[in-house]
PDB file of C-alpha atoms and ligand atoms in Angstrom:
ATOM      1  CA  UNK A1118      91.834 -12.814  51.071  1.00  0.00           C
ATOM      2  CA  UNK A1119      88.749 -14.736  52.204  1.00  0.00           C
ATOM      3  CA  UNK A1120      89.114 -18.011  54.082  1.00  0.00           C
ATOM      4  CA  UNK A1121      87.033 -21.015  53.043  1.00  0.00           C
ATOM      5  CA  UNK A1122      85.665 -22.194  56.398  1.00  0.00           C
ATOM      6  CA  UNK A1123      84.854 -18.738  57.753  1.00  0.00           C
ATOM      7  CA  UNK A1124      83.109 -17.878  54.491  1.00  0.00           C
ATOM      8  CA  UNK A1125      81.154 -21.143  54.588  1.00  0.00           C
ATOM      9  CA  UNK A1126      79.816 -20.122  58.006  1.00  0.00           C
ATOM     10  CA  UNK A1127      78.813 -16.698  56.687  1.00  0.00           C
ATOM     11  CA  UNK A1128      76.980 -18.264  53.737  1.00  0.00           C
ATOM     12  CA  UNK A1129      75.292 -20.752  56.061  1.00  0.00           C
ATOM     13  CA  UNK A1130      73.894 -17.811  58.014  1.00  0.00           C
ATOM     14  CA  UNK A1131      72.507 -16.094  54.899  1.00  0.00           C
ATOM     15  CA  UNK A1132      68.718 -16.361  54.933  1.00  0.00           C
ATOM     16  CA  UNK A1133      68.072 -15.603  51.289  1.00  0.00           C
ATOM     17  CA  UNK A1134      68.031 -18.791  49.179  1.00  0.00           C
ATOM     18  CA  UNK A1135      69.072 -17.101  45.924  1.00  0.00           C
ATOM     19  CA  UNK A1136      71.910 -15.204  47.594  1.00  0.00           C
ATOM     20  CA  UNK A1137      73.033 -18.388  49.337  1.00  0.00           C
ATOM     21  CA  UNK A1138      73.166 -20.205  45.997  1.00  0.00           C
ATOM     22  CA  UNK A1139      75.117 -17.488  44.199  1.00  0.00           C
ATOM     23  CA  UNK A1140      77.554 -16.945  47.085  1.00  0.00           C
ATOM     24  CA  UNK A1141      78.186 -20.669  47.159  1.00  0.00           C
ATOM     25  CA  UNK A1142      78.927 -20.777  43.428  1.00  0.00           C
ATOM     26  CA  UNK A1143      81.387 -17.877  43.826  1.00  0.00           C
ATOM     27  CA  UNK A1144      83.009 -19.531  46.831  1.00  0.00           C
ATOM     28  CA  UNK A1145      83.530 -22.709  44.833  1.00  0.00           C
ATOM     29  CA  UNK A1146      84.972 -20.804  41.894  1.00  0.00           C
ATOM     30  CA  UNK A1147      87.148 -18.618  44.069  1.00  0.00           C
ATOM     31  CA  UNK A1148      88.586 -21.654  45.794  1.00  0.00           C
ATOM     32  CA  UNK A1149      89.317 -23.356  42.458  1.00  0.00           C
ATOM     33  CA  UNK A1150      91.105 -20.198  41.291  1.00  0.00           C
ATOM     34  CA  UNK A1151      93.186 -20.007  44.469  1.00  0.00           C
ATOM     35  CA  UNK A1152      91.543 -16.778  45.539  1.00  0.00           C
ATOM     36  CA  UNK A1153      90.353 -18.323  48.825  1.00  0.00           C
ATOM     37  CA  UNK A1154      92.629 -19.677  51.542  1.00  0.00           C
ATOM     38  CA  UNK A1155      91.959 -22.706  53.739  1.00  0.00           C
ATOM     39  CA  UNK A1156      92.744 -22.820  57.448  1.00  0.00           C
ATOM     40  CA  UNK A1157      92.131 -26.354  58.697  1.00  0.00           C
ATOM     41  CA  UNK A1158      93.250 -25.754  62.288  1.00  0.00           C
ATOM     42  CA  UNK A1159      91.093 -22.767  63.160  1.00  0.00           C
ATOM     43  CA  UNK A1160      88.249 -23.578  65.588  1.00  0.00           C
ATOM     44  CA  UNK A1161      85.672 -21.106  64.428  1.00  0.00           C
ATOM     45  CA  UNK A1162      83.419 -19.467  66.961  1.00  0.00           C
ATOM     46  CA  UNK A1163      79.818 -19.228  65.797  1.00  0.00           C
ATOM     47  CA  UNK A1164      78.555 -17.452  68.905  1.00  0.00           C
ATOM     48  CA  UNK A1165      76.172 -14.680  68.061  1.00  0.00           C
ATOM     49  CA  UNK A1166      75.674 -16.009  64.531  1.00  0.00           C
ATOM     50  CA  UNK A1167      72.235 -17.392  63.929  1.00  0.00           C
ATOM     51  CA  UNK A1168      72.093 -20.251  61.456  1.00  0.00           C
ATOM     52  CA  UNK A1169      71.047 -21.910  59.300  1.00  0.00           C
ATOM     53  CA  UNK A1170      69.806 -18.777  57.616  1.00  0.00           C
ATOM     54  CA  UNK A1171      66.410 -19.547  56.100  1.00  0.00           C
ATOM     55  CA  UNK A1172      63.532 -17.526  54.703  1.00  0.00           C
ATOM     56  CA  UNK A1173      60.457 -16.923  56.905  1.00  0.00           C
ATOM     57  CA  UNK A1174      58.627 -19.418  54.719  1.00  0.00           C
ATOM     58  CA  UNK A1175      58.340 -22.415  54.447  1.00  0.00           C
ATOM     59  CA  UNK A1176      56.692 -22.875  57.787  1.00  0.00           C
ATOM     60  CA  UNK A1177      58.330 -25.809  59.589  1.00  0.00           C
ATOM     61  CA  UNK A1178      55.946 -28.459  60.893  1.00  0.00           C
ATOM     62  CA  UNK A1179      56.120 -32.026  62.180  1.00  0.00           C
ATOM     63  CA  UNK A1180      56.650 -34.597  59.389  1.00  0.00           C
ATOM     64  CA  UNK A1181      53.137 -35.995  59.848  1.00  0.00           C
ATOM     65  CA  UNK A1182      51.661 -32.522  59.224  1.00  0.00           C
ATOM     66  CA  UNK A1183      53.223 -32.180  55.776  1.00  0.00           C
ATOM     67  CA  UNK A1184      50.289 -32.850  53.427  1.00  0.00           C
ATOM     68  CA  UNK A1185      50.337 -36.052  51.348  1.00  0.00           C
ATOM     69  CA  UNK A1186      51.330 -35.341  47.763  1.00  0.00           C
ATOM     70  CA  UNK A1187      48.984 -36.543  45.081  1.00  0.00           C
ATOM     71  CA  UNK A1188      50.391 -36.958  41.609  1.00  0.00           C
ATOM     72  CA  UNK A1189      47.049 -36.373  39.906  1.00  0.00           C
ATOM     73  CA  UNK A1190      46.798 -32.693  40.841  1.00  0.00           C
ATOM     74  CA  UNK A1191      49.145 -29.841  39.951  1.00  0.00           C
ATOM     75  CA  UNK A1192      49.167 -28.779  43.577  1.00  0.00           C
ATOM     76  CA  UNK A1193      50.115 -32.294  44.689  1.00  0.00           C
ATOM     77  CA  UNK A1194      53.007 -32.473  42.236  1.00  0.00           C
ATOM     78  CA  UNK A1195      54.125 -28.989  43.269  1.00  0.00           C
ATOM     79  CA  UNK A1196      54.039 -30.135  46.897  1.00  0.00           C
ATOM     80  CA  UNK A1197      56.296 -33.062  46.066  1.00  0.00           C
ATOM     81  CA  UNK A1198      58.748 -30.812  44.220  1.00  0.00           C
ATOM     82  CA  UNK A1199      58.590 -28.386  47.113  1.00  0.00           C
ATOM     83  CA  UNK A1200      59.648 -31.062  49.570  1.00  0.00           C
ATOM     84  CA  UNK A1201      62.608 -31.845  47.285  1.00  0.00           C
ATOM     85  CA  UNK A1202      63.513 -28.145  47.134  1.00  0.00           C
ATOM     86  CA  UNK A1203      63.441 -28.019  50.917  1.00  0.00           C
ATOM     87  CA  UNK A1204      65.711 -31.068  51.193  1.00  0.00           C
ATOM     88  CA  UNK A1205      68.172 -29.486  48.759  1.00  0.00           C
ATOM     89  CA  UNK A1206      68.059 -26.204  50.681  1.00  0.00           C
ATOM     90  CA  UNK A1207      68.892 -28.040  53.896  1.00  0.00           C
ATOM     91  CA  UNK A1208      71.512 -30.071  52.059  1.00  0.00           C
ATOM     92  CA  UNK A1209      73.338 -26.848  51.088  1.00  0.00           C
ATOM     93  CA  UNK A1210      73.269 -25.911  54.754  1.00  0.00           C
ATOM     94  CA  UNK A1211      74.482 -29.283  55.966  1.00  0.00           C
ATOM     95  CA  UNK A1212      77.416 -29.302  53.554  1.00  0.00           C
ATOM     96  CA  UNK A1213      78.405 -25.764  54.617  1.00  0.00           C
ATOM     97  CA  UNK A1214      78.163 -26.865  58.231  1.00  0.00           C
ATOM     98  CA  UNK A1215      80.520 -29.797  57.562  1.00  0.00           C
ATOM     99  CA  UNK A1216      83.041 -27.302  56.127  1.00  0.00           C
ATOM    100  CA  UNK A1217      83.130 -24.689  58.888  1.00  0.00           C
ATOM    101  CA  UNK A1218      82.456 -26.746  62.013  1.00  0.00           C
ATOM    102  CA  UNK A1219      85.045 -29.494  62.160  1.00  0.00           C
ATOM    103  CA  UNK A1220      88.715 -28.538  62.335  1.00  0.00           C
ATOM    104  CA  UNK A1221      91.851 -30.583  61.763  1.00  0.00           C
ATOM    105  CA  UNK A1222      90.576 -32.801  59.007  1.00  0.00           C
ATOM    106  CA  UNK A1223      92.688 -33.305  55.858  1.00  0.00           C
ATOM    107  CA  UNK A1224      92.443 -30.575  53.215  1.00  0.00           C
ATOM    108  CA  UNK A1225      90.558 -32.967  50.896  1.00  0.00           C
ATOM    109  CA  UNK A1226      87.737 -33.272  53.438  1.00  0.00           C
ATOM    110  CA  UNK A1227      86.969 -29.551  53.100  1.00  0.00           C
ATOM    111  CA  UNK A1228      87.288 -29.715  49.322  1.00  0.00           C
ATOM    112  CA  UNK A1229      84.877 -32.650  49.184  1.00  0.00           C
ATOM    113  CA  UNK A1230      82.253 -30.861  51.264  1.00  0.00           C
ATOM    114  CA  UNK A1231      82.665 -27.646  49.311  1.00  0.00           C
ATOM    115  CA  UNK A1232      81.910 -29.650  46.171  1.00  0.00           C
ATOM    116  CA  UNK A1233      78.854 -31.204  47.837  1.00  0.00           C
ATOM    117  CA  UNK A1234      77.625 -27.743  48.866  1.00  0.00           C
ATOM    118  CA  UNK A1235      78.006 -26.450  45.315  1.00  0.00           C
ATOM    119  CA  UNK A1236      76.099 -29.446  43.905  1.00  0.00           C
ATOM    120  CA  UNK A1237      73.302 -29.003  46.458  1.00  0.00           C
ATOM    121  CA  UNK A1238      73.048 -25.361  45.381  1.00  0.00           C
ATOM    122  CA  UNK A1239      72.714 -26.579  41.807  1.00  0.00           C
ATOM    123  CA  UNK A1240      70.015 -29.112  42.803  1.00  0.00           C
ATOM    124  CA  UNK A1241      68.112 -26.466  44.731  1.00  0.00           C
ATOM    125  CA  UNK A1242      68.197 -24.158  41.712  1.00  0.00           C
ATOM    126  CA  UNK A1243      67.026 -26.891  39.343  1.00  0.00           C
ATOM    127  CA  UNK A1244      64.082 -27.900  41.514  1.00  0.00           C
ATOM    128  CA  UNK A1245      63.164 -24.332  42.407  1.00  0.00           C
ATOM    129  CA  UNK A1246      63.216 -23.188  38.772  1.00  0.00           C
ATOM    130  CA  UNK A1247      61.001 -26.083  37.822  1.00  0.00           C
ATOM    131  CA  UNK A1248      58.654 -25.293  40.681  1.00  0.00           C
ATOM    132  CA  UNK A1249      58.412 -21.703  39.399  1.00  0.00           C
ATOM    133  CA  UNK A1250      57.746 -22.929  35.863  1.00  0.00           C
ATOM    134  CA  UNK A1251      54.571 -24.630  37.113  1.00  0.00           C
ATOM    135  CA  UNK A1252      53.472 -21.589  39.081  1.00  0.00           C
ATOM    136  CA  UNK A1253      54.795 -22.237  42.593  1.00  0.00           C
ATOM    137  CA  UNK A1254      57.872 -21.323  44.628  1.00  0.00           C
ATOM    138  CA  UNK A1255      59.955 -22.325  47.609  1.00  0.00           C
ATOM    139  CA  UNK A1256      57.990 -21.401  50.722  1.00  0.00           C
ATOM    140  CA  UNK A1257      54.528 -22.128  49.288  1.00  0.00           C
ATOM    141  CA  UNK A1258      54.012 -25.295  51.366  1.00  0.00           C
ATOM    142  CA  UNK A1259      54.900 -26.308  54.909  1.00  0.00           C
ATOM    143  CA  UNK A1260      57.999 -28.450  55.302  1.00  0.00           C
ATOM    144  CA  UNK A1261      59.579 -30.622  57.971  1.00  0.00           C
ATOM    145  CA  UNK A1262      63.071 -30.364  59.289  1.00  0.00           C
ATOM    146  CA  UNK A1263      64.256 -33.885  60.092  1.00  0.00           C
ATOM    147  CA  UNK A1264      67.386 -33.600  57.943  1.00  0.00           C
ATOM    148  CA  UNK A1265      68.585 -30.484  59.755  1.00  0.00           C
ATOM    149  CA  UNK A1266      67.678 -32.001  63.130  1.00  0.00           C
ATOM    150  CA  UNK A1267      70.166 -34.807  62.492  1.00  0.00           C
ATOM    151  CA  UNK A1268      72.784 -32.185  61.646  1.00  0.00           C
ATOM    152  CA  UNK A1269      72.103 -30.463  64.978  1.00  0.00           C
ATOM    153  CA  UNK A1270      72.277 -33.723  66.888  1.00  0.00           C
ATOM    154  CA  UNK A1271      75.772 -34.436  65.554  1.00  0.00           C
ATOM    155  CA  UNK A1272      77.555 -31.131  66.143  1.00  0.00           C
ATOM    156  CA  UNK A1273      79.977 -32.671  68.654  1.00  0.00           C
ATOM    157  CA  UNK A1274      81.534 -35.351  66.459  1.00  0.00           C
ATOM    158  CA  UNK A1275      82.645 -35.390  62.857  1.00  0.00           C
ATOM    159  CA  UNK A1276      82.513 -39.190  62.922  1.00  0.00           C
ATOM    160  CA  UNK A1277      78.871 -39.153  64.046  1.00  0.00           C
ATOM    161  CA  UNK A1278      78.123 -36.496  61.432  1.00  0.00           C
ATOM    162  CA  UNK A1279      79.587 -38.579  58.596  1.00  0.00           C
ATOM    163  CA  UNK A1280      77.852 -41.720  59.861  1.00  0.00           C
ATOM    164  CA  UNK A1281      74.412 -40.246  60.321  1.00  0.00           C
ATOM    165  CA  UNK A1282      74.030 -37.444  57.817  1.00  0.00           C
ATOM    166  CA  UNK A1283      75.537 -38.524  54.469  1.00  0.00           C
ATOM    167  CA  UNK A1284      75.669 -42.267  55.223  1.00  0.00           C
ATOM    168  CA  UNK A1285      72.164 -42.389  56.697  1.00  0.00           C
ATOM    169  CA  UNK A1286      70.000 -39.443  55.688  1.00  0.00           C
ATOM    170  CA  UNK A1287      71.448 -38.816  52.217  1.00  0.00           C
ATOM    171  CA  UNK A1288      71.669 -42.567  51.605  1.00  0.00           C
ATOM    172  CA  UNK A1289      67.931 -42.765  52.273  1.00  0.00           C
ATOM    173  CA  UNK A1290      67.600 -40.330  49.388  1.00  0.00           C
ATOM    174  CA  UNK A1291      69.274 -42.905  47.129  1.00  0.00           C
ATOM    175  CA  UNK A1292      66.519 -45.343  48.090  1.00  0.00           C
ATOM    176  CA  UNK A1293      63.712 -42.805  47.651  1.00  0.00           C
ATOM    177  CA  UNK A1294      64.620 -40.946  44.446  1.00  0.00           C
ATOM    178  CA  UNK A1295      63.986 -43.767  41.909  1.00  0.00           C
ATOM    179  CA  UNK A1296      60.348 -44.206  42.932  1.00  0.00           C
ATOM    180  CA  UNK A1297      59.713 -40.447  42.869  1.00  0.00           C
ATOM    181  CA  UNK A1298      61.365 -40.277  39.439  1.00  0.00           C
ATOM    182  CA  UNK A1299      59.130 -43.113  38.223  1.00  0.00           C
ATOM    183  CA  UNK A1300      56.014 -41.331  39.448  1.00  0.00           C
ATOM    184  CA  UNK A1301      56.952 -38.342  37.273  1.00  0.00           C
ATOM    185  CA  UNK A1302      57.846 -40.663  34.408  1.00  0.00           C
ATOM    186  CA  UNK A1303      54.370 -42.185  34.500  1.00  0.00           C
ATOM    187  CA  UNK A1304      52.749 -38.802  34.006  1.00  0.00           C
ATOM    188  CA  UNK A1305      55.381 -37.802  31.407  1.00  0.00           C
ATOM    189  CA  UNK A1306      56.828 -34.853  33.287  1.00  0.00           C
ATOM    190  CA  UNK A1307      60.137 -35.098  31.472  1.00  0.00           C
ATOM    191  CA  UNK A1308      61.837 -32.123  33.092  1.00  0.00           C
ATOM    192  CA  UNK A1309      61.171 -33.456  36.595  1.00  0.00           C
ATOM    193  CA  UNK A1310      62.523 -36.872  35.510  1.00  0.00           C
ATOM    194  CA  UNK A1311      65.708 -35.235  34.171  1.00  0.00           C
ATOM    195  CA  UNK A1312      66.231 -33.283  37.379  1.00  0.00           C
ATOM    196  CA  UNK A1313      65.777 -36.394  39.509  1.00  0.00           C
ATOM    197  CA  UNK A1314      68.326 -38.268  37.386  1.00  0.00           C
ATOM    198  CA  UNK A1315      70.864 -35.502  37.997  1.00  0.00           C
ATOM    199  CA  UNK A1316      70.120 -35.545  41.715  1.00  0.00           C
ATOM    200  CA  UNK A1317      70.473 -39.330  41.943  1.00  0.00           C
ATOM    201  CA  UNK A1318      73.788 -39.270  40.078  1.00  0.00           C
ATOM    202  CA  UNK A1319      75.256 -36.537  42.292  1.00  0.00           C
ATOM    203  CA  UNK A1320      73.876 -37.949  45.541  1.00  0.00           C
ATOM    204  CA  UNK A1321      75.767 -41.195  44.973  1.00  0.00           C
ATOM    205  CA  UNK A1322      78.887 -39.009  45.081  1.00  0.00           C
ATOM    206  CA  UNK A1323      77.765 -37.345  48.323  1.00  0.00           C
ATOM    207  CA  UNK A1324      77.221 -40.656  50.081  1.00  0.00           C
ATOM    208  CA  UNK A1325      80.580 -41.813  48.715  1.00  0.00           C
ATOM    209  CA  UNK A1326      82.179 -38.768  50.343  1.00  0.00           C
ATOM    210  CA  UNK A1327      80.428 -39.634  53.603  1.00  0.00           C
ATOM    211  CA  UNK A1328      81.763 -43.172  53.371  1.00  0.00           C
ATOM    212  CA  UNK A1329      85.259 -41.976  52.531  1.00  0.00           C
ATOM    213  CA  UNK A1330      85.531 -39.779  55.642  1.00  0.00           C
ATOM    214  CA  UNK A1331      83.672 -42.133  57.947  1.00  0.00           C
ATOM    215  CA  UNK A1332      86.029 -44.956  56.991  1.00  0.00           C
ATOM    216  CA  UNK A1333      89.017 -42.633  57.297  1.00  0.00           C
ATOM    217  CA  UNK A1334      88.019 -41.715  60.859  1.00  0.00           C
ATOM    218  CA  UNK A1335      87.294 -45.333  61.780  1.00  0.00           C
ATOM    219  CA  UNK A1336      90.674 -46.528  60.555  1.00  0.00           C
ATOM    220  CA  UNK A1337      92.423 -43.669  62.363  1.00  0.00           C
ATOM    221  CA  UNK A1338      90.856 -44.874  65.606  1.00  0.00           C
ATOM    222  CA  UNK A1339      91.142 -48.532  64.768  1.00  0.00           C
ATOM    223  CA  UNK A1340      87.407 -49.111  64.802  1.00  0.00           C
ATOM    224  CA  UNK A1341      85.330 -51.469  62.728  1.00  0.00           C
ATOM    225  CA  UNK A1342      83.022 -49.305  60.562  1.00  0.00           C
ATOM    226  CA  UNK A1343      80.162 -51.743  61.138  1.00  0.00           C
ATOM    227  CA  UNK A1344      80.413 -51.717  64.928  1.00  0.00           C
ATOM    228  CA  UNK A1345      81.107 -47.986  65.041  1.00  0.00           C
ATOM    229  CA  UNK A1346      78.047 -47.268  62.894  1.00  0.00           C
ATOM    230  CA  UNK A1347      75.817 -49.446  65.038  1.00  0.00           C
ATOM    231  CA  UNK A1348      76.939 -47.648  68.183  1.00  0.00           C
ATOM    232  CA  UNK A1349      76.594 -44.183  66.705  1.00  0.00           C
ATOM    233  CA  UNK A1350      73.147 -44.926  65.260  1.00  0.00           C
ATOM    234  CA  UNK A1351      71.950 -45.958  68.735  1.00  0.00           C
ATOM    235  CA  UNK A1352      73.660 -43.118  70.590  1.00  0.00           C
ATOM    236  CA  UNK A1353      72.376 -40.380  68.273  1.00  0.00           C
ATOM    237  CA  UNK A1354      68.954 -41.966  67.685  1.00  0.00           C
ATOM    238  CA  UNK A1355      69.294 -42.386  63.936  1.00  0.00           C
ATOM    239  CA  UNK A1356      66.134 -43.328  62.033  1.00  0.00           C
ATOM    240  CA  UNK A1357      65.768 -47.065  61.489  1.00  0.00           C
ATOM    241  CA  UNK A1358      66.500 -47.888  57.853  1.00  0.00           C
ATOM    242  CA  UNK A1359      63.581 -49.394  55.999  1.00  0.00           C
ATOM    243  CA  UNK A1360      63.508 -51.233  52.670  1.00  0.00           C
ATOM    244  CA  UNK A1361      63.301 -51.060  49.719  1.00  0.00           C
ATOM    245  CA  UNK A1362      67.010 -50.244  49.447  1.00  0.00           C
ATOM    246  CA  UNK A1363      68.666 -49.076  46.261  1.00  0.00           C
ATOM    247  CA  UNK A1364      71.438 -51.669  46.542  1.00  0.00           C
ATOM    248  CA  UNK A1365      73.059 -50.761  43.249  1.00  0.00           C
ATOM    249  CA  UNK A1366      73.333 -47.057  44.111  1.00  0.00           C
ATOM    250  CA  UNK A1367      74.460 -47.865  47.645  1.00  0.00           C
ATOM    251  CA  UNK A1368      77.182 -50.097  46.277  1.00  0.00           C
ATOM    252  CA  UNK A1369      78.390 -47.345  43.970  1.00  0.00           C
ATOM    253  CA  UNK A1370      78.272 -45.001  46.965  1.00  0.00           C
ATOM    254  CA  UNK A1371      80.922 -47.070  48.680  1.00  0.00           C
ATOM    255  CA  UNK A1372      79.056 -49.324  51.099  1.00  0.00           C
ATOM    256  CA  UNK A1373      80.900 -52.618  51.427  1.00  0.00           C
ATOM    257  CA  UNK A1374      79.278 -55.921  50.535  1.00  0.00           C
ATOM    258  CA  UNK A1375      79.222 -56.773  54.228  1.00  0.00           C
ATOM    259  CA  UNK A1376      77.300 -53.575  54.948  1.00  0.00           C
ATOM    260  CA  UNK A1377      74.898 -54.251  52.095  1.00  0.00           C
ATOM    261  CA  UNK A1378      74.329 -57.802  53.328  1.00  0.00           C
ATOM    262  CA  UNK A1379      73.446 -56.473  56.767  1.00  0.00           C
ATOM    263  CA  UNK A1380      70.858 -54.157  55.195  1.00  0.00           C
ATOM    264  CA  UNK A1381      69.286 -57.000  53.284  1.00  0.00           C
ATOM    265  CA  UNK A1382      69.184 -59.244  56.351  1.00  0.00           C
TER     266      UNK A1382
HETATM  267 FE1  FE2 B1989      71.083 -32.796  46.537  1.00  0.00          FE
HETATM  268 FE1  FE2 B1990      73.456 -34.523  48.762  1.00  0.00          FE
END
């Protein structure tokens, strides 16, 4: 019988986006049907495994070298969708990494991140299908890798990972998605609007999962989440959060009113 965390590592290493998506869906289903075991204590050894598996394209460039996306050209809109596809591709990888890498967390932690991985696979498919429907595909534009870089910076600590990836990087998505959705709304691209609504809804759940496990780890070590976050953000050089903040979505994603007040200050 396959084991969840070892299989997550194998899927993370798969370079083919379509295969990664379908393997992830089967992993999720297999786990639901009790055809996959879970070993929470095993410290998996990833030596010799190269990951994250990714196709040769997109070419990865510095964020400032990703071309600006204009909404008044098809190519510009495709570029914007492409950057979303790339985020979702990396998001699948980051959720798989959270599953295999960190041992000795409660069973529910692994189940939560498996669910996130499956939803990211769904988001990637939605965006990629839409991109194809307008004549483009994943890999057609350069992309930047800042999301994955934060994953790599936090390989040594599950608390840092929860603080800085879901609670920082994915939470920034909550702030950014509404304005992107509105740009598509203005030009009446209904399918893109629908997809962005689905993404926003699910991403609230992902940040909530980040909050759940960050707070769990803080309380286990008797730390104040606010102080712990501040220290981790400095230590791991997290990006400075900039307004406008989607306060309503952040609240639903489990940030406390004290944390929201600090953001607004
Ligand atoms: Fe997503
Ligand atoms: Fe997400």
